[in-house]
XYZ file of C-alpha atoms in Angstrom:
392
model
C -0.071 0.307 -0.007
C 1.565 3.428 -0.824
C 0.789 5.300 2.111
C 2.986 2.836 4.072
C 6.094 2.857 2.048
C 9.217 2.997 3.912
C 7.159 2.535 7.128
C 9.112 -0.114 9.060
C 7.279 -2.291 11.772
C 8.168 -1.562 15.176
C 7.959 -5.324 16.362
C 9.128 -8.849 15.230
C 6.894 -11.291 14.670
C 6.908 -14.722 16.948
C 7.131 -16.466 13.434
C 10.312 -14.541 12.744
C 11.771 -14.680 15.980
C 11.830 -18.357 15.625
C 13.263 -18.271 12.316
C 15.706 -16.276 13.677
C 16.497 -18.566 16.781
C 16.654 -21.604 14.234
C 20.027 -19.783 13.101
C 18.225 -18.237 9.479
C 20.028 -15.768 7.391
C 16.894 -13.321 6.622
C 18.363 -11.421 3.779
C 15.245 -9.476 2.425
C 11.523 -8.803 1.714
C 10.378 -9.735 -1.857
C 7.180 -8.549 -4.220
C 4.068 -9.257 -3.425
C 0.814 -8.444 -4.010
C -1.471 -5.935 -2.092
C -2.224 -7.343 1.489
C -1.465 -10.770 -0.456
C -5.000 -10.561 -1.885
C -4.553 -11.740 -5.311
C -3.318 -15.011 -7.232
C -0.727 -13.048 -9.127
C 1.959 -10.366 -7.924
C 1.439 -7.285 -8.880
C 1.952 -4.216 -6.461
C 1.678 -0.716 -7.334
C 4.817 -0.214 -5.622
C 7.261 -2.492 -7.412
C 5.172 -3.596 -10.670
C 5.092 -7.707 -11.729
C 7.201 -10.368 -10.339
C 8.169 -11.871 -13.571
C 8.458 -15.841 -13.430
C 11.830 -17.391 -13.736
C 10.658 -19.847 -16.725
C 9.538 -16.984 -19.125
C 9.559 -13.416 -17.628
C 6.253 -12.714 -19.879
C 4.404 -14.480 -17.560
C 3.633 -14.276 -13.610
C 5.067 -15.947 -10.719
C 2.081 -16.170 -8.762
C 0.727 -14.988 -5.806
C 0.764 -14.049 -3.250
C 4.143 -14.896 -2.066
C 5.410 -14.368 -6.052
C 8.842 -12.476 -5.587
C 10.114 -14.835 -2.833
C 9.532 -17.969 -5.091
C 11.014 -16.392 -8.142
C 14.479 -16.085 -6.045
C 13.747 -19.739 -5.047
C 13.032 -21.065 -8.585
C 16.302 -19.315 -9.605
C 18.108 -20.932 -6.634
C 19.304 -17.493 -5.041
C 18.163 -18.612 -1.771
C 17.381 -22.540 -0.759
C 13.668 -21.591 1.025
C 11.598 -18.746 1.381
C 8.488 -17.927 4.128
C 5.276 -16.797 3.223
C 1.461 -17.227 4.383
C -0.988 -18.892 2.481
C -4.893 -17.546 3.154
C -6.291 -19.373 -0.060
C -3.067 -20.807 -1.970
C -0.674 -18.112 -1.441
C 2.399 -20.653 -0.657
C 0.969 -22.973 -3.254
C -0.288 -21.016 -6.312
C 3.299 -19.646 -6.853
C 4.814 -23.084 -6.298
C 2.491 -24.292 -9.473
C 3.266 -21.735 -11.694
C 6.850 -21.239 -10.733
C 8.107 -24.791 -10.380
C 8.908 -25.343 -6.638
C 7.703 -27.153 -3.620
C 4.923 -25.446 -1.485
C 3.144 -26.906 1.653
C -0.159 -24.919 3.575
C 0.307 -26.844 7.089
C -2.514 -27.801 9.136
C -3.919 -24.452 10.466
C -2.691 -23.457 13.798
C 0.487 -26.217 14.082
C 3.004 -23.457 13.358
C 3.751 -20.879 15.174
C 2.144 -17.384 14.742
C -0.678 -19.041 13.036
C -3.455 -17.695 15.393
C -3.264 -14.264 13.941
C -5.314 -14.342 10.954
C -8.311 -16.846 10.326
C -7.967 -19.833 7.483
C -3.919 -18.155 6.890
C -0.847 -20.008 8.250
C 2.808 -19.270 8.026
C 5.140 -21.471 5.691
C 7.415 -21.651 3.697
C 8.333 -22.991 -0.192
C 11.598 -25.199 -1.257
C 12.893 -27.322 -3.957
C 13.911 -30.218 -1.716
C 11.099 -31.897 0.490
C 13.992 -33.022 3.381
C 14.590 -29.184 3.642
C 10.537 -28.484 4.213
C 10.724 -31.259 6.832
C 13.217 -29.886 9.196
C 11.417 -26.623 8.339
C 8.194 -28.231 9.507
C 9.967 -29.757 12.839
C 11.940 -26.624 13.485
C 8.906 -24.260 13.122
C 6.366 -26.101 15.193
C 3.444 -24.735 17.720
C 4.698 -26.731 20.545
C 1.561 -25.888 22.566
C -0.553 -27.437 19.664
C 2.067 -29.926 18.562
C 0.079 -32.860 20.899
C -3.281 -32.053 19.146
C -2.081 -31.229 15.839
C 0.807 -32.938 14.906
C -0.389 -36.980 13.917
C 1.643 -40.079 13.150
C 1.253 -40.928 9.560
C -1.517 -42.721 8.190
C 0.359 -46.113 7.753
C -0.342 -48.519 5.062
C -1.338 -46.043 2.729
C -1.634 -48.300 0.024
C -4.621 -50.162 1.838
C -6.831 -46.937 0.996
C -8.097 -45.632 -2.185
C -6.437 -41.822 -2.876
C -9.248 -39.733 -4.399
C -8.506 -37.607 -7.148
C -10.594 -34.813 -9.071
C -9.903 -32.589 -12.071
C -13.529 -30.728 -11.798
C -13.197 -27.048 -10.971
C -15.024 -26.325 -7.635
C -16.620 -23.560 -9.051
C -17.703 -24.928 -12.458
C -14.883 -23.006 -14.229
C -12.712 -24.508 -16.978
C -9.854 -26.619 -16.192
C -7.020 -26.394 -19.064
C -5.946 -29.878 -20.859
C -2.208 -28.856 -19.088
C -3.826 -29.591 -15.723
C -6.005 -32.353 -16.477
C -2.844 -34.027 -18.158
C -0.743 -33.074 -14.881
C -3.114 -35.178 -12.379
C -3.652 -38.107 -15.044
C 0.190 -38.304 -14.999
C 0.433 -38.418 -11.426
C -2.325 -40.837 -11.198
C -0.395 -43.194 -13.578
C 2.752 -42.798 -11.426
C 1.196 -43.570 -8.299
C -0.247 -46.907 -10.071
C 2.636 -47.797 -11.003
C 3.929 -47.717 -7.139
C 1.317 -50.077 -6.078
C -1.677 -47.352 -4.991
C -5.109 -47.683 -5.645
C -6.366 -44.299 -7.258
C -10.121 -43.811 -8.287
C -11.996 -40.421 -9.340
C -14.020 -38.800 -6.895
C -14.736 -35.115 -6.232
C -15.051 -33.326 -2.535
C -18.372 -33.506 -1.019
C -18.179 -29.625 -0.524
C -20.201 -26.808 -2.299
C -17.772 -24.792 -4.055
C -19.423 -21.569 -4.714
C -20.624 -21.710 -1.500
C -17.308 -22.019 -0.004
C -16.220 -19.089 -1.712
C -19.038 -16.756 -0.373
C -18.203 -17.458 2.468
C -14.804 -16.882 2.622
C -15.133 -13.937 1.069
C -17.432 -13.020 4.105
C -14.507 -14.263 6.122
C -12.133 -12.043 4.335
C -13.815 -8.305 4.491
C -12.449 -7.441 8.150
C -8.789 -7.314 6.256
C -9.775 -4.018 4.250
C -10.743 -2.897 8.021
C -7.378 -3.958 9.352
C -5.814 -2.586 6.210
C -7.374 0.677 6.866
C -6.129 0.732 11.062
C -2.716 -0.111 9.785
C -2.464 3.158 7.162
C -4.584 5.200 9.970
C -1.688 3.827 12.873
C 1.024 5.137 10.606
C -0.210 8.213 9.012
C -2.719 9.505 11.064
C -5.584 9.633 8.229
C -7.926 7.115 6.902
C -7.315 4.926 3.495
C -8.363 6.458 0.434
C -9.434 4.620 -2.999
C -6.558 6.222 -4.762
C -4.136 4.769 -2.180
C -5.195 0.873 -2.130
C -6.291 -1.546 -4.924
C -9.915 -1.864 -5.684
C -10.103 -4.831 -3.990
C -9.143 -3.678 -0.637
C -11.182 -0.531 -0.773
C -14.301 -3.256 -1.466
C -13.175 -5.394 1.338
C -13.389 -2.472 3.609
C -16.567 -1.029 2.521
C -18.373 -4.251 2.493
C -17.173 -4.861 5.986
C -18.986 -1.799 7.039
C -22.116 -3.230 6.257
C -21.411 -6.709 7.434
C -23.937 -8.113 10.166
C -22.531 -9.137 13.591
C -24.621 -12.234 12.695
C -22.583 -13.015 10.017
C -19.493 -14.280 12.223
C -21.624 -17.165 13.518
C -22.915 -17.895 9.812
C -19.186 -18.468 8.703
C -18.510 -20.216 11.577
C -21.297 -22.910 11.189
C -20.812 -22.968 7.134
C -16.870 -23.957 8.146
C -17.704 -26.228 10.697
C -19.774 -27.934 8.049
C -16.764 -27.974 5.483
C -14.422 -29.344 8.372
C -16.724 -32.244 9.251
C -17.211 -33.311 5.339
C -13.741 -33.314 4.726
C -13.156 -34.899 7.791
C -15.325 -37.965 6.999
C -14.100 -37.912 3.366
C -10.963 -38.140 4.638
C -11.635 -41.504 6.587
C -11.897 -43.203 3.155
C -9.282 -41.279 1.083
C -6.505 -40.296 2.984
C -5.195 -38.319 0.286
C -7.281 -35.820 -2.179
C -5.351 -35.269 -5.401
C -6.125 -32.356 -7.448
C -4.753 -30.070 -9.839
C -3.017 -27.251 -8.080
C -4.009 -24.518 -10.671
C -6.460 -24.697 -13.467
C -3.946 -23.689 -15.954
C -0.070 -22.632 -16.238
C 0.953 -18.896 -15.058
C -1.243 -16.187 -16.276
C 0.712 -13.646 -18.527
C 1.576 -10.265 -16.286
C -0.579 -8.428 -19.250
C -3.534 -10.007 -17.679
C -4.893 -8.229 -14.944
C -5.927 -9.524 -11.332
C -9.343 -8.207 -12.050
C -11.177 -7.219 -15.158
C -11.410 -3.243 -16.007
C -14.897 -3.560 -15.933
C -15.519 -4.227 -12.173
C -13.293 -1.643 -11.212
C -15.602 1.288 -11.092
C -17.946 -0.576 -9.607
C -15.516 -1.662 -6.530
C -14.687 1.671 -6.442
C -18.747 2.784 -5.858
C -19.615 -0.698 -3.691
C -20.546 1.518 -0.854
C -23.876 2.063 -2.317
C -24.559 -1.304 -2.271
C -26.725 -3.695 0.329
C -23.976 -6.159 2.099
C -25.708 -9.127 -0.023
C -24.891 -7.501 -3.339
C -21.746 -6.373 -1.953
C -20.535 -9.750 -1.431
C -21.868 -10.905 -4.982
C -19.656 -8.154 -6.768
C -16.610 -9.046 -4.755
C -17.566 -12.527 -5.867
C -17.818 -11.467 -9.576
C -14.930 -9.581 -9.485
C -12.741 -11.935 -8.136
C -13.349 -14.959 -10.763
C -11.336 -13.771 -13.266
C -8.552 -14.837 -10.785
C -10.518 -17.740 -9.350
C -10.901 -19.502 -12.487
C -7.288 -19.802 -12.745
C -6.832 -21.158 -9.335
C -10.337 -22.607 -7.995
C -8.603 -25.873 -5.935
C -6.650 -24.013 -3.611
C -9.364 -22.267 -1.011
C -10.684 -25.359 0.332
C -7.772 -26.356 2.255
C -7.783 -22.942 4.171
C -11.294 -23.227 4.990
C -11.237 -27.007 6.334
C -8.098 -26.031 7.963
C -6.201 -29.142 6.216
C -3.100 -29.544 5.290
C -2.048 -29.415 1.309
C 1.053 -29.518 -0.876
C 1.928 -28.654 -4.104
C 4.236 -30.516 -6.298
C 6.082 -29.529 -9.157
C 5.639 -32.653 -11.550
C 4.424 -31.117 -14.802
C 6.006 -28.821 -17.651
C 4.121 -27.584 -20.644
C 4.922 -27.558 -24.370
C 5.158 -23.909 -23.904
C 7.653 -24.860 -20.974
C 5.560 -23.813 -18.392
C 5.222 -25.344 -14.868
C 2.092 -26.517 -13.567
C 1.708 -28.431 -9.913
C -0.584 -31.089 -8.157
C -1.947 -30.868 -5.439
C -2.405 -33.540 -2.290
C -4.969 -32.733 0.527
C -4.872 -34.897 3.747
C -6.865 -34.706 7.037
C -5.867 -32.010 9.688
C -2.599 -33.013 11.387
C -1.714 -35.362 8.654
C 1.338 -32.932 7.698
C 3.985 -35.968 7.716
C 1.513 -37.852 5.351
C 2.062 -35.260 2.897
C 5.780 -34.739 3.183
C 6.174 -38.472 2.648
C 4.587 -38.645 -0.286
C 6.213 -35.756 -1.590
C 9.425 -37.012 -1.033
C 8.699 -40.524 -2.862
C 7.806 -38.225 -5.666
C 11.371 -36.268 -5.201
C 13.059 -39.730 -4.815
C 11.622 -41.203 -8.009
C 12.415 -38.333 -10.362
C 9.046 -36.997 -10.958
C 9.990 -33.582 -9.615
C 10.388 -31.003 -11.722
C 12.723 -27.602 -11.215
C 14.004 -25.072 -13.616
C 17.585 -25.421 -13.580
C 17.041 -29.589 -14.337
C 14.601 -28.294 -17.328
C 17.036 -25.677 -18.519
C 20.115 -28.570 -18.339
C 18.002 -30.974 -20.430
C 17.145 -28.620 -23.465
């Protein structure tokens, strides 16, 4: 946000304190979209984050700048947070590994609903060590479970159907089918099965849960500058969330909790039969940098969103975000359910752009995901930029 340019945080988060205590050397902050709201990294201050595989394309968001530095092997690990796919979407589009852990398992996860702090890497063993070092010890017994034993006794579910009814590219479908073929060759049973969740309803609830981030942005700007935010200071969506939160009924919080609890129960029951759920991480390969986060026709409407009642505000936010959501409709389920999800870079398109597949597991089964990731890495199934360039 432009009003905060040059403003330095006056405290160190518990997450960063833990990193420092483990001996990590933090070399800097990278580009990310305002409030981490979009699945592409575009910011008013620093522009686009260019994809190392092809700079005409975006890295994905919101942890785009960090993942670009990782894909280029500038650093071995990058940090970020994930409230809707912000670690996994850039992992898919930039060809690295991204884990969104179980909600609450990592130190500092109690700050924002549905949001978790974690990292991206190019080596599963690095993520395993990182996970062990960053666990919130107060929640270890409750949220860190032993991996499901004898996984080959259980079917793995997979789906290539968008949960919001949007188009899924041939590349995304091929990536999943390629993964299914590999798993079956390893002796696993893999069956086609969609998650038992109403995707459109989930997303509208998710957007209602996101509106307080607009108010938080205004509070931060006011704290640092002494003034409330203005439309020109922030992105259209930040402004829209800020205005929608003003009209959000007090009863909405209970409604959100009720609907999220339903998703939690649905997925908990689902994983009793299917310990792993496989989908594309993203519905297509990376978006071009020329592709806007929101279609221009919505910009003016978002500016004037305060004129609408709350129900119409949420519908407008849903419609405006659909241009981006259609590219990445698979990641938000894990945030709403609180489950862990892992994106693995298993596929490269004919145009030379990567695309990841995502495994989602029951709460507490983070280590199961890491074991699956290790299997893919050990068997040479992961494709990174350095290897791709070396083979050309």
